[in-house]
Amino acid sequence: MRILLIDNNDSFTRNLEHLLVRAVRQACADVRVDVLGHSSMPRKFDSWDMIVISPGPGAPRDYAGYGAVMDSGLPVLGVCLGMQIINVHFGGSVDRLADCVHGKTDTIRYNDRTMSVARYHSLYCSTVGKGLRVAAANDAGVPMIVAHESRPVMGMQFHPESFLTEHGEYFIHDALQRIVRS
Amino acid sequence: MMPCNESFVLEPGRIPDLEAWLVRNGADAFLSSPGFAGETRCLCGLEPLDELVVREDTAREQLKGFAFSGPGPCLGFLSYDYGMLLRGIGTQKQSGFPLGHLRKYALLVEHDCVSGAVSVSGRDSEQVRRTARILSEPGPQRHPGFFPDLGQPVASMDRPSYEHGVRGTLERIRQGWTYQLNLSTRLGWACDCAAHDPAELFLALHASHGAPFYAHFSSGQYRILSTSPELFVRVRNGRVLSRPIKGTLAVPGERVYSVADVDPELVRALTESEKECAELSMIVDLMRNDISANCEYGSVRVENHRSVFVVDNLLQMHADVRGTLCAGRDCLDLFLDAFPGGSVTGCPKASSMRIIDELEPHARGMFCGSLVIIEDERTMDSSIAIRTAVADTKGGTLDYWAGSGIVIDSCPAREYRETMAKAAKFFGAAAKRGSA
């Protein structure tokens, strides 16, 4: 499996790369992750089977050019800022979180499991874009996982690649199940 | 390995005399103190054979070519400003301080503070024998370093401007541009280095305030005096260790030297503080990220998270981030891709460094850079140059920087107090006549 990991300005991207390799190797034999900076994003995506949009500083409006990624037809997974970029692309809005959270854990319930996940975010998806549904939220109702109803697109607001997240691989396996094999 | 070697054993109580002789005779000295997390080797270089002064256009391959040209280790430093170049962060600030400086030596002296074992090595057997004889003979007892009163320093950011900087950082956190940012102030003293020998300040501090990464290094007109407690990256035969420190609590009252001497309630107050733990966790994730660029998939792990040690009467929390260097990568690949250390930038790193350049009126220069001992392609030790001063022997100044990590829960007044607590060691030594 060939994954394109788009790096939005150097934010835990290598942690995500290592998690993707570890999790995908558990799910299938062979994996290659290519890390490309946002400013050198390709126009064509024929070389890859999946695109992952990394976390990063700032807000979705600071990162143009993701339309081609969403329209590529490839499975797309967005993490933190990556999820917010997906949300804005589909018409949702992103605003400041009243009590921003960094380097702390929260629990979410997903697929009938309760799990501890790491949060690093000042902004959040205040209204969810068209076609997206909230698959998991925290107790305060902040969307933590969104998935598109008909496209292979998914976002995670928390950081599965953080050492504070209990079952990081689980979330990547789940994404592979839902968006790559859908 | 250097071709000639002479070894002898001193009474451990005479090791300070040996260290004082080396420092007063112009050695580039890397001195550890025993019993600290991160404790490392004591290694001094004498009689420089070759050096590389790092400039803007110094390529990675030049650094490697110099550092890995055996025999014998290479000692030196890379400044925070060099780290800005590596990360593509432009600045308008001018600093005459070198971007980095590496040296190879004709003579190396390594010693162990606990056993008293001393080894002198070099290329010229006569020079090695002569130096070993001088160092092993009973000499005058070391007198404590004497450093006259310099008075009060001038701060680049005084209390109001530092607290204003903290508030500016908090707004950028709310905007999403940084999660944590290390904000510093520079304290400057006028200092006639002929009357105030920086080596004596270094020796006085080393005698009274042990820490694992002391270094005294000369670079042109500058003398670097580092009393750092923080390991940046260590590579031993390809095994990587980084030990970020975040979370600080001052221990009130008497001097303490180990966690066992501290009220357990105070230790608990640090290790169970949501704010302090979040600070450490963020930097642990950042260090995992930074070493992952050159470590094997699946090898990067976190151990001893929220461990505590005491240095300078401060409780400090840390964690161990370990990994295995990829085949085909060397310790300078690892170092340069991870530099400067995340605990002194904040994260995300590049974005935080841009904000630091905007908020701080001073250049950091040596502060938050690294002092390094490079043995070979897969063996090195490096510290983070915090608790570090730079004496400018021509300009007649002594500069010291102190900072703290700002997170969303930070209180501006408290962060200023923490910053000044970290500066207390130098304040104390430089403000008291005849410190010991």
Coordinates of C-alpha atoms in Angstrom, one line a residue:
Chain A
M1 CA 0.0 0.0 0.0
R2 CA 1.3 3.4 -1.0
I3 CA 0.3 6.3 1.3
L4 CA 0.8 10.0 0.6
L5 CA 1.2 11.9 3.8
I6 CA 0.9 15.7 3.3
D7 CA 2.8 17.6 5.9
N8 CA 1.2 20.8 7.0
N9 CA 4.2 22.6 8.3
D10 CA 6.0 20.2 10.5
S11 CA 3.5 19.1 13.2
F12 CA 4.0 15.5 14.5
T13 CA 4.1 14.3 10.9
R14 CA 6.8 11.8 11.6
N15 CA 4.9 10.4 14.5
L16 CA 2.0 9.9 12.1
E17 CA 4.3 8.3 9.5
H18 CA 5.6 5.8 12.0
L19 CA 2.0 5.0 13.2
L20 CA 0.8 4.5 9.7
V21 CA 3.6 2.1 8.8
R22 CA 3.1 0.2 12.1
A23 CA -0.6 -0.1 11.7
V24 CA -0.7 -0.8 8.0
R25 CA 2.0 -3.5 8.3
Q26 CA -0.3 -5.2 10.9
A27 CA -3.1 -5.0 8.4
C28 CA -1.3 -5.9 5.1
A29 CA 2.2 -7.0 4.2
D30 CA 3.7 -4.0 2.4
V31 CA 3.5 -0.3 3.0
R32 CA 5.3 2.8 1.7
V33 CA 4.7 6.3 3.1
D34 CA 5.8 9.3 1.1
V35 CA 5.9 12.5 3.1
L36 CA 5.5 15.7 1.0
G37 CA 5.2 19.2 2.4
H38 CA 2.0 21.1 1.8
S39 CA 3.8 23.6 -0.5
S40 CA 4.9 20.8 -2.8
M41 CA 1.6 19.0 -3.0
P42 CA 1.3 17.1 -6.3
R43 CA -1.6 17.7 -8.8
K44 CA -2.0 14.1 -9.7
F45 CA -2.3 11.3 -7.2
D46 CA -1.9 8.2 -9.4
S47 CA 1.1 7.0 -7.4
W48 CA -0.8 6.4 -4.2
D49 CA -3.6 4.4 -2.7
M50 CA -4.5 6.7 0.1
I51 CA -3.9 10.3 1.2
V52 CA -3.4 11.4 4.8
I53 CA -3.6 15.1 5.7
S54 CA -1.4 15.9 8.7
P55 CA -2.0 18.1 11.7
G56 CA -0.4 21.6 11.6
P57 CA -0.4 25.1 13.1
G58 CA -3.0 27.7 12.1
A59 CA -6.4 27.2 10.5
P60 CA -7.8 25.5 7.3
R61 CA -7.9 28.9 5.5
D62 CA -4.0 29.0 5.8
Y63 CA -3.8 25.8 3.7
A64 CA -5.2 26.2 0.1
G65 CA -5.2 23.6 -2.6
Y66 CA -6.9 20.6 -0.9
G67 CA -9.8 20.5 -3.4
A68 CA -7.8 18.3 -5.7
V69 CA -7.1 15.9 -2.8
M70 CA -10.8 15.6 -2.0
D71 CA -11.7 15.2 -5.6
S72 CA -9.1 12.6 -6.3
G73 CA -11.5 9.8 -5.4
L74 CA -8.7 8.3 -3.2
P75 CA -9.4 7.5 0.4
V76 CA -8.6 10.6 2.5
L77 CA -7.9 10.6 6.2
G78 CA -7.4 14.0 8.0
V79 CA -5.9 14.3 11.4
C80 CA -6.6 17.4 13.6
L81 CA -6.1 20.3 11.2
G82 CA -6.5 17.7 8.5
M83 CA -10.0 16.9 9.8
Q84 CA -10.8 20.7 9.9
I85 CA -9.6 21.1 6.3
I86 CA -11.9 18.3 5.3
N87 CA -14.8 19.9 7.2
V88 CA -14.3 23.3 5.6
H89 CA -14.1 21.7 2.1
F90 CA -17.5 20.2 2.6
G91 CA -19.0 23.5 3.8
G92 CA -18.6 23.2 7.5
S93 CA -17.2 25.8 9.8
V94 CA -14.2 25.9 12.2
D95 CA -14.1 28.2 15.2
R96 CA -12.1 28.8 18.3
L97 CA -12.7 26.3 21.1
A98 CA -13.7 28.0 24.3
D99 CA -11.2 26.0 26.4
C100 CA -8.5 24.9 24.0
V101 CA -6.7 21.6 24.9
H102 CA -3.1 20.6 24.2
G103 CA -1.2 17.6 25.4
K104 CA -4.1 16.2 27.4
T105 CA -6.3 13.2 27.1
D106 CA -10.0 12.8 26.8
T107 CA -12.2 9.7 26.5
I108 CA -14.4 9.0 23.5
R109 CA -16.8 6.3 22.8
Y110 CA -16.4 4.8 19.3
N111 CA -17.5 1.4 17.9
D112 CA -18.9 0.5 21.3
R113 CA -15.5 1.0 22.9
T114 CA -14.4 3.7 25.3
M115 CA -10.9 4.9 24.6
S116 CA -8.5 7.5 25.9
V117 CA -7.2 9.8 23.1
A118 CA -4.7 12.8 23.0
R119 CA -6.0 16.2 22.1
Y120 CA -4.0 19.1 20.7
H121 CA -6.4 21.8 19.4
S122 CA -7.4 25.4 19.7
L123 CA -10.0 25.2 17.0
Y124 CA -12.8 22.7 16.3
C125 CA -15.5 21.8 13.8
S126 CA -18.4 24.0 15.1
T127 CA -20.7 23.0 12.3
V128 CA -20.2 19.9 10.3
G129 CA -20.0 20.0 6.5
K130 CA -22.5 18.6 4.1
G131 CA -22.4 14.8 3.8
L132 CA -20.2 14.5 6.9
R133 CA -21.6 12.8 10.0
V134 CA -20.1 12.9 13.5
A135 CA -19.1 9.3 14.3
A136 CA -17.7 10.2 17.7
A137 CA -17.7 13.2 20.0
N138 CA -16.5 13.9 23.5
D139 CA -18.8 14.6 26.5
A140 CA -18.9 18.3 25.7
G141 CA -20.1 17.4 22.1
V142 CA -16.9 18.4 20.3
P143 CA -16.7 16.3 17.2
M144 CA -13.8 13.9 17.5
I145 CA -14.3 11.7 14.4
V146 CA -16.2 12.6 11.3
A147 CA -16.9 10.4 8.3
H148 CA -18.4 11.2 4.9
E149 CA -21.6 9.3 4.2
S150 CA -20.8 8.5 0.6
R151 CA -17.2 9.3 -0.1
P152 CA -14.1 7.5 1.3
V153 CA -13.2 10.5 3.6
M154 CA -12.7 10.5 7.3
G155 CA -11.3 12.9 9.9
M156 CA -10.0 12.6 13.5
Q157 CA -9.7 15.6 15.7
F158 CA -7.6 13.9 18.3
H159 CA -4.1 12.6 17.6
P160 CA -3.9 8.9 17.1
E161 CA -0.1 9.2 16.7
S162 CA 0.4 10.6 20.2
F163 CA 1.9 8.4 22.8
L164 CA -0.9 9.6 25.0
T165 CA -3.5 7.9 22.8
E166 CA -4.1 4.4 24.1
H167 CA -4.9 2.5 20.9
G168 CA -3.5 4.5 18.0
E169 CA -3.3 1.6 15.7
Y170 CA -6.9 0.7 16.3
F171 CA -8.0 4.0 14.7
I172 CA -5.8 3.5 11.6
H173 CA -7.1 0.0 11.2
D174 CA -10.7 1.3 11.5
A175 CA -10.0 4.0 8.9
L176 CA -8.5 1.4 6.6
Q177 CA -11.6 -0.7 7.1
R178 CA -14.0 2.1 6.5
I179 CA -12.5 4.2 3.7
V180 CA -9.9 2.1 2.0
R181 CA -11.9 -1.1 1.7
S182 CA -15.3 0.7 1.2
Chain B
M1 CA 41.1 6.2 19.5
M2 CA 44.1 8.5 19.8
P3 CA 47.4 6.6 19.3
C4 CA 49.0 7.4 22.8
N5 CA 47.4 7.0 26.2
E6 CA 48.5 7.4 29.8
S7 CA 46.2 6.5 32.7
F8 CA 46.4 7.1 36.4
V9 CA 44.1 7.4 39.4
L10 CA 43.7 10.4 41.6
E11 CA 42.0 10.6 45.0
P12 CA 38.4 11.6 43.9
G13 CA 38.7 14.6 46.2
R14 CA 41.5 15.9 43.9
I15 CA 39.4 15.8 40.8
P16 CA 38.2 19.4 41.3
D17 CA 41.9 20.5 41.3
L18 CA 42.4 18.7 38.0
E19 CA 39.3 20.3 36.5
A20 CA 40.4 23.7 37.7
W21 CA 43.9 23.3 36.2
L22 CA 42.3 22.3 32.9
V23 CA 39.8 25.2 32.7
R24 CA 42.4 27.8 33.9
N25 CA 44.8 26.5 31.2
G26 CA 42.3 27.1 28.5
A27 CA 40.9 23.6 27.9
D28 CA 37.5 23.3 26.2
A29 CA 36.0 21.4 29.1
F30 CA 32.9 19.2 29.2
L31 CA 32.3 18.4 32.9
S32 CA 29.5 16.2 34.2
S33 CA 28.5 15.9 37.9
P34 CA 27.8 12.5 39.2
G35 CA 24.4 11.4 40.4
F36 CA 22.1 13.2 38.0
A37 CA 19.8 11.9 35.3
G38 CA 21.7 12.2 32.1
E39 CA 25.1 12.1 33.8
T40 CA 27.7 11.8 31.1
R41 CA 31.5 11.7 30.6
C42 CA 34.0 14.4 31.6
L43 CA 36.1 15.2 28.6
C44 CA 38.5 18.1 28.1
G45 CA 40.3 19.1 24.9
L46 CA 43.7 20.9 24.9
E47 CA 45.9 22.1 22.1
P48 CA 43.5 22.4 19.2
L49 CA 44.7 20.7 16.0
D50 CA 41.9 21.8 13.7
E51 CA 38.6 23.6 13.9
L52 CA 35.5 24.4 11.9
V53 CA 33.7 27.7 12.5
V54 CA 30.2 27.2 11.2
R55 CA 28.9 29.8 8.8
E56 CA 25.6 30.3 7.0
D57 CA 26.8 28.4 4.0
T58 CA 28.4 25.5 5.9
A59 CA 26.8 22.4 4.4
R60 CA 25.8 19.3 6.4
E61 CA 28.4 17.3 4.6
Q62 CA 31.2 19.7 5.8
L63 CA 30.0 19.3 9.3
K64 CA 30.1 15.5 8.9
G65 CA 33.4 15.6 7.1
F66 CA 35.0 17.5 10.0
A67 CA 33.3 15.7 12.9
F68 CA 33.8 12.2 11.6
S69 CA 37.5 12.6 10.5
G70 CA 39.2 10.5 13.1
P71 CA 41.0 9.9 15.3
G72 CA 39.6 11.3 18.5
P73 CA 36.4 13.0 19.3
C74 CA 35.2 16.4 18.2
L75 CA 34.0 18.9 20.8
G76 CA 32.0 22.0 20.1
F77 CA 28.6 23.7 19.8
L78 CA 25.9 24.7 17.4
S79 CA 23.9 27.8 18.2
Y80 CA 20.2 28.3 18.3
D81 CA 20.6 30.8 15.4
Y82 CA 22.1 27.9 13.3
G83 CA 18.9 26.0 14.2
M84 CA 16.9 28.9 12.8
L85 CA 18.7 28.5 9.5
L86 CA 18.1 24.8 9.5
R87 CA 14.4 25.3 10.1
G88 CA 14.2 28.1 7.5
I89 CA 13.3 30.8 10.0
G90 CA 14.5 34.2 8.8
T91 CA 15.4 36.9 11.3
Q92 CA 16.3 40.6 11.2
K93 CA 18.4 40.3 14.4
Q94 CA 22.1 40.7 14.1
S95 CA 24.4 38.7 16.4
G96 CA 28.2 38.6 16.2
F97 CA 28.1 35.2 17.9
P98 CA 29.3 32.3 15.8
L99 CA 26.7 29.9 14.4
G100 CA 28.8 27.0 15.6
H101 CA 32.3 25.9 16.3
L102 CA 33.8 22.4 16.3
R103 CA 37.3 21.4 17.3
K104 CA 39.7 18.5 17.2
Y105 CA 42.5 18.3 19.7
A106 CA 46.1 17.1 20.0
L107 CA 45.4 16.3 23.7
L108 CA 42.3 14.9 25.4
V109 CA 41.8 14.4 29.1
E110 CA 39.0 12.2 30.3
H111 CA 38.2 11.6 34.0
D112 CA 35.7 10.0 36.3
C113 CA 34.6 12.1 39.2
V114 CA 33.7 9.0 41.3
S115 CA 36.6 6.7 40.8
G116 CA 39.2 9.3 40.2
A117 CA 40.4 7.5 37.0
V118 CA 42.1 9.9 34.6
S119 CA 43.2 9.2 31.0
V120 CA 45.3 11.5 28.9
S121 CA 45.5 10.7 25.2
G122 CA 47.0 12.3 22.1
R123 CA 49.1 11.9 19.0
D124 CA 52.5 12.9 20.6
S125 CA 53.6 10.4 23.2
E126 CA 56.0 12.9 24.9
Q127 CA 53.3 15.5 25.1
V128 CA 50.9 12.9 26.6
R129 CA 53.5 11.8 29.2
R130 CA 54.3 15.4 30.1
T131 CA 50.7 16.3 30.6
A132 CA 49.9 13.2 32.5
R133 CA 52.8 13.9 34.9
I134 CA 51.6 17.5 35.5
L135 CA 48.0 16.3 36.1
S136 CA 49.0 13.5 38.4
E137 CA 51.5 15.3 40.6
P138 CA 50.2 16.9 43.8
G139 CA 49.5 20.5 43.1
P140 CA 48.1 23.4 45.0
Q141 CA 44.7 22.8 46.4
R142 CA 42.0 24.3 44.2
H143 CA 40.6 27.5 45.7
P144 CA 37.0 28.2 45.1
G145 CA 36.4 30.4 42.0
F146 CA 36.3 34.1 42.9
F147 CA 34.0 36.3 40.9
P148 CA 33.4 39.9 42.0
D149 CA 30.0 41.6 42.2
L150 CA 28.6 42.6 38.8
G151 CA 25.6 44.3 40.2
Q152 CA 22.1 44.0 38.7
P153 CA 21.7 43.0 35.1
V154 CA 19.8 44.7 32.4
A155 CA 17.0 42.6 31.0
S156 CA 16.0 42.5 27.4
M157 CA 12.4 41.8 28.6
D158 CA 11.7 43.2 32.1
R159 CA 8.7 42.0 34.1
P160 CA 6.1 44.0 32.2
S161 CA 7.4 43.2 28.8
Y162 CA 7.9 39.5 29.6
E163 CA 4.3 39.3 30.9
H164 CA 3.1 41.1 27.8
G165 CA 5.0 38.5 25.8
V166 CA 3.3 35.7 27.7
R167 CA -0.1 37.3 26.9
G168 CA 0.9 37.6 23.3
T169 CA 1.8 33.9 23.3
L170 CA -1.5 32.9 24.8
E171 CA -3.4 34.7 22.0
R172 CA -1.3 32.8 19.4
I173 CA -2.2 29.6 21.2
R174 CA -5.9 30.4 21.0
Q175 CA -5.4 31.1 17.3
G176 CA -3.8 27.7 16.8
W177 CA -0.3 28.8 15.8
T178 CA 1.4 27.1 18.7
Y179 CA 0.5 24.7 21.5
Q180 CA 3.4 25.6 23.8
L181 CA 6.2 28.2 23.3
N182 CA 9.3 28.8 25.2
L183 CA 9.7 32.5 25.9
S184 CA 13.0 33.9 27.2
T185 CA 14.5 37.1 28.5
R186 CA 18.2 38.0 28.2
L187 CA 20.0 39.4 31.3
G188 CA 23.1 41.4 30.5
W189 CA 25.9 42.6 32.8
A190 CA 28.8 44.9 31.9
C191 CA 31.8 42.7 32.6
D192 CA 35.5 43.6 32.3
C193 CA 36.7 40.1 31.6
A194 CA 40.3 41.0 32.6
A195 CA 39.0 41.7 36.1
H196 CA 36.3 39.2 36.1
D197 CA 37.6 35.9 34.6
P198 CA 34.7 33.9 33.2
A199 CA 36.6 30.7 34.0
E200 CA 36.4 31.6 37.7
L201 CA 32.6 32.0 37.5
F202 CA 32.4 28.7 35.7
L203 CA 34.5 26.9 38.4
A204 CA 32.6 28.6 41.2
L205 CA 29.3 27.4 39.8
H206 CA 30.6 23.9 39.1
A207 CA 31.8 23.6 42.7
S208 CA 28.5 24.8 44.2
H209 CA 25.7 23.8 41.8
G210 CA 26.3 20.4 40.2
A211 CA 24.6 19.6 36.9
P212 CA 25.2 16.9 34.3
F213 CA 26.2 19.1 31.3
Y214 CA 28.7 21.7 32.4
A215 CA 30.8 23.1 29.5
H216 CA 33.4 25.8 29.2
F217 CA 34.2 26.5 25.6
S218 CA 36.1 29.3 23.9
S219 CA 35.1 30.6 20.5
G220 CA 37.1 33.7 19.4
Q221 CA 36.3 36.5 21.7
Y222 CA 33.5 34.6 23.4
R223 CA 33.6 32.2 26.4
I224 CA 30.6 29.9 26.8
L225 CA 29.8 28.9 30.3
S226 CA 27.1 26.2 30.3
T227 CA 25.6 24.7 33.5
S228 CA 22.9 22.8 31.7
P229 CA 21.0 20.0 33.3
E230 CA 19.4 18.8 30.0
L231 CA 20.3 16.1 27.6
F232 CA 19.3 16.8 24.0
V233 CA 20.2 13.6 22.1
R234 CA 22.6 10.9 22.9
V235 CA 23.6 8.2 20.5
R236 CA 25.6 5.1 21.6
N237 CA 26.3 2.6 18.9
G238 CA 23.1 3.7 17.1
R239 CA 20.9 3.6 20.2
V240 CA 19.2 7.0 20.6
L241 CA 18.1 8.6 23.8
S242 CA 16.5 12.1 24.2
R243 CA 15.5 13.2 27.7
P244 CA 13.3 16.4 27.5
I245 CA 12.8 18.3 30.7
K246 CA 9.5 20.1 31.2
G247 CA 7.7 21.0 34.4
T248 CA 9.5 22.9 37.1
L249 CA 8.8 23.5 40.8
A250 CA 11.1 25.5 43.1
V251 CA 12.0 23.7 46.4
P252 CA 11.6 26.3 49.2
G253 CA 14.1 26.5 52.0
E254 CA 17.4 24.6 52.4
R255 CA 19.4 23.3 49.5
V256 CA 18.4 19.8 48.5
Y257 CA 20.4 17.4 46.2
S258 CA 18.0 14.5 45.6
V259 CA 14.3 13.8 45.2
A260 CA 14.5 11.7 48.4
D261 CA 15.2 14.9 50.4
V262 CA 12.1 16.6 49.1
D263 CA 8.7 16.6 50.7
P264 CA 6.8 13.9 48.7
E265 CA 3.8 16.2 48.6
L266 CA 5.8 18.7 46.7
V267 CA 6.9 16.0 44.2
R268 CA 3.3 14.9 43.9
A269 CA 2.2 18.5 43.3
L270 CA 4.5 18.5 40.2
T271 CA 3.9 15.0 38.8
E272 CA 0.1 15.4 39.2
S273 CA -0.2 18.9 37.9
E274 CA -2.3 18.8 34.8
K275 CA -0.6 21.8 33.4
E276 CA 3.0 20.6 34.0
C277 CA 2.2 17.1 32.7
A278 CA 0.7 18.5 29.6
E279 CA 3.8 20.6 29.0
L280 CA 6.0 17.6 29.3
S281 CA 3.7 15.4 27.2
M282 CA 3.7 17.9 24.3
I283 CA 7.5 18.0 24.2
V284 CA 7.7 14.2 24.4
D285 CA 5.5 13.9 21.4
L286 CA 7.7 16.5 19.6
M287 CA 10.9 14.7 20.5
R288 CA 9.3 11.4 19.3
N289 CA 8.5 13.2 16.1
D290 CA 12.0 14.7 15.7
I291 CA 14.0 11.6 16.3
S292 CA 11.5 9.5 14.2
A293 CA 12.9 11.2 11.0
N294 CA 16.0 9.1 11.4
C295 CA 14.9 6.1 13.6
E296 CA 13.7 2.7 12.5
Y297 CA 9.9 2.3 12.2
G298 CA 8.6 0.8 15.4
S299 CA 11.7 1.6 17.5
V300 CA 10.6 4.9 19.0
R301 CA 9.2 4.6 22.5
V302 CA 8.7 6.6 25.7
E303 CA 10.0 5.4 29.1
N304 CA 10.1 6.8 32.6
H305 CA 7.5 9.5 31.7
R306 CA 7.0 12.1 34.5
S307 CA 10.3 11.1 36.3
V308 CA 11.7 13.8 38.6
F309 CA 15.1 15.0 39.6
V310 CA 16.5 17.9 41.5
V311 CA 18.9 20.5 40.1
D312 CA 19.6 24.0 41.3
N313 CA 17.0 23.5 44.0
L314 CA 14.4 23.0 41.3
L315 CA 12.3 19.9 40.9
Q316 CA 12.4 19.0 37.2
M317 CA 10.2 16.5 35.4
H318 CA 11.5 14.6 32.4
A319 CA 10.9 11.5 30.2
D320 CA 13.1 9.3 28.2
V321 CA 12.4 9.0 24.4
R322 CA 14.4 6.2 22.8
G323 CA 14.8 4.8 19.3
T324 CA 17.2 3.0 17.0
L325 CA 19.1 4.9 14.4
C326 CA 18.2 3.8 10.9
A327 CA 20.9 2.0 8.9
G328 CA 22.6 4.5 6.6
R329 CA 21.9 7.5 8.9
D330 CA 24.4 8.9 11.3
C331 CA 24.2 10.9 14.6
L332 CA 24.6 14.2 12.8
D333 CA 21.6 13.4 10.5
L334 CA 19.6 12.8 13.7
F335 CA 21.0 15.8 15.5
L336 CA 20.5 18.3 12.6
D337 CA 16.9 17.0 11.8
A338 CA 15.9 17.4 15.5
F339 CA 17.8 20.6 16.3
P340 CA 17.1 22.9 18.2
G341 CA 15.6 20.9 21.0
G342 CA 11.8 20.9 21.2
S343 CA 11.8 21.8 24.9
V344 CA 13.3 25.2 24.1
T345 CA 11.3 26.0 21.1
G346 CA 7.8 24.7 21.8
C347 CA 5.5 23.0 19.3
P348 CA 4.8 22.8 16.5
K349 CA 8.5 23.7 16.2
A350 CA 8.8 25.8 13.1
S351 CA 5.7 27.9 13.8
S352 CA 6.8 28.4 17.5
M353 CA 10.2 29.5 16.4
R354 CA 8.7 32.1 14.1
I355 CA 6.7 33.5 17.0
I356 CA 9.7 33.5 19.3
D357 CA 11.6 35.6 16.8
E358 CA 8.7 38.0 16.7
L359 CA 8.2 38.3 20.5
E360 CA 11.7 38.2 21.8
P361 CA 13.8 41.4 21.2
H362 CA 17.1 39.6 21.6
A363 CA 19.0 37.0 19.5
R364 CA 19.4 33.7 21.4
G365 CA 22.8 32.9 20.0
M366 CA 24.2 30.2 22.2
F367 CA 21.2 30.0 24.4
C368 CA 19.0 27.0 23.4
G369 CA 21.7 25.7 21.1
S370 CA 23.7 22.6 21.9
L371 CA 27.1 21.6 23.1
V372 CA 28.3 18.4 21.6
I373 CA 30.8 15.6 21.9
I374 CA 30.9 13.6 18.7
E375 CA 32.8 10.4 18.8
D376 CA 31.9 8.8 15.5
E377 CA 29.0 8.3 13.0
R378 CA 26.9 6.5 15.6
T379 CA 28.1 7.8 18.9
M380 CA 27.6 11.3 20.3
D381 CA 26.3 13.2 23.3
S382 CA 24.7 16.6 23.3
S383 CA 23.1 19.0 25.8
I384 CA 20.6 21.7 25.4
A385 CA 22.4 25.0 26.3
I386 CA 20.0 26.3 28.9
R387 CA 21.3 27.9 32.1
T388 CA 24.1 29.1 30.0
A389 CA 26.1 32.4 29.9
V390 CA 28.3 33.9 27.2
A391 CA 31.1 36.3 28.1
D392 CA 32.3 38.6 25.4
T393 CA 35.9 39.3 26.3
K394 CA 36.2 42.2 23.7
G395 CA 32.8 43.7 24.2
G396 CA 33.0 43.5 28.0
T397 CA 29.6 41.8 28.6
L398 CA 28.2 38.8 30.3
D399 CA 24.9 37.6 28.9
Y400 CA 22.6 35.0 30.4
W401 CA 19.2 33.9 29.2
A402 CA 16.3 32.4 31.1
G403 CA 12.8 31.3 29.9
S404 CA 9.8 29.1 30.5
G405 CA 7.3 27.1 28.5
I406 CA 4.1 28.9 28.0
V407 CA 0.9 26.9 27.6
I408 CA -2.7 27.9 27.6
D409 CA -3.0 27.5 31.4
S410 CA 0.0 29.8 32.0
C411 CA -0.3 32.8 34.3
P412 CA 2.0 35.6 33.1
A413 CA 3.2 36.6 36.6
R414 CA 3.9 32.9 37.6
E415 CA 5.9 32.3 34.4
Y416 CA 8.0 35.4 35.1
R417 CA 8.7 34.1 38.6
E418 CA 9.6 30.6 37.2
T419 CA 12.0 32.3 34.7
M420 CA 13.7 34.3 37.4
A421 CA 14.0 31.1 39.6
K422 CA 15.9 29.5 36.8
A423 CA 18.2 32.5 36.6
A424 CA 18.8 32.5 40.4
K425 CA 22.0 30.4 40.1
F426 CA 23.7 32.9 37.9
F427 CA 22.2 35.9 39.7
G428 CA 23.4 34.5 42.9
A429 CA 26.9 33.8 41.7
A430 CA 27.3 37.0 39.8
A431 CA 25.8 39.2 42.5
K432 CA 27.6 37.9 45.5
R433 CA 31.2 38.8 46.1
G434 CA 33.4 35.8 46.5
S435 CA 30.9 33.1 45.6
A436 CA 32.0 29.6 46.3

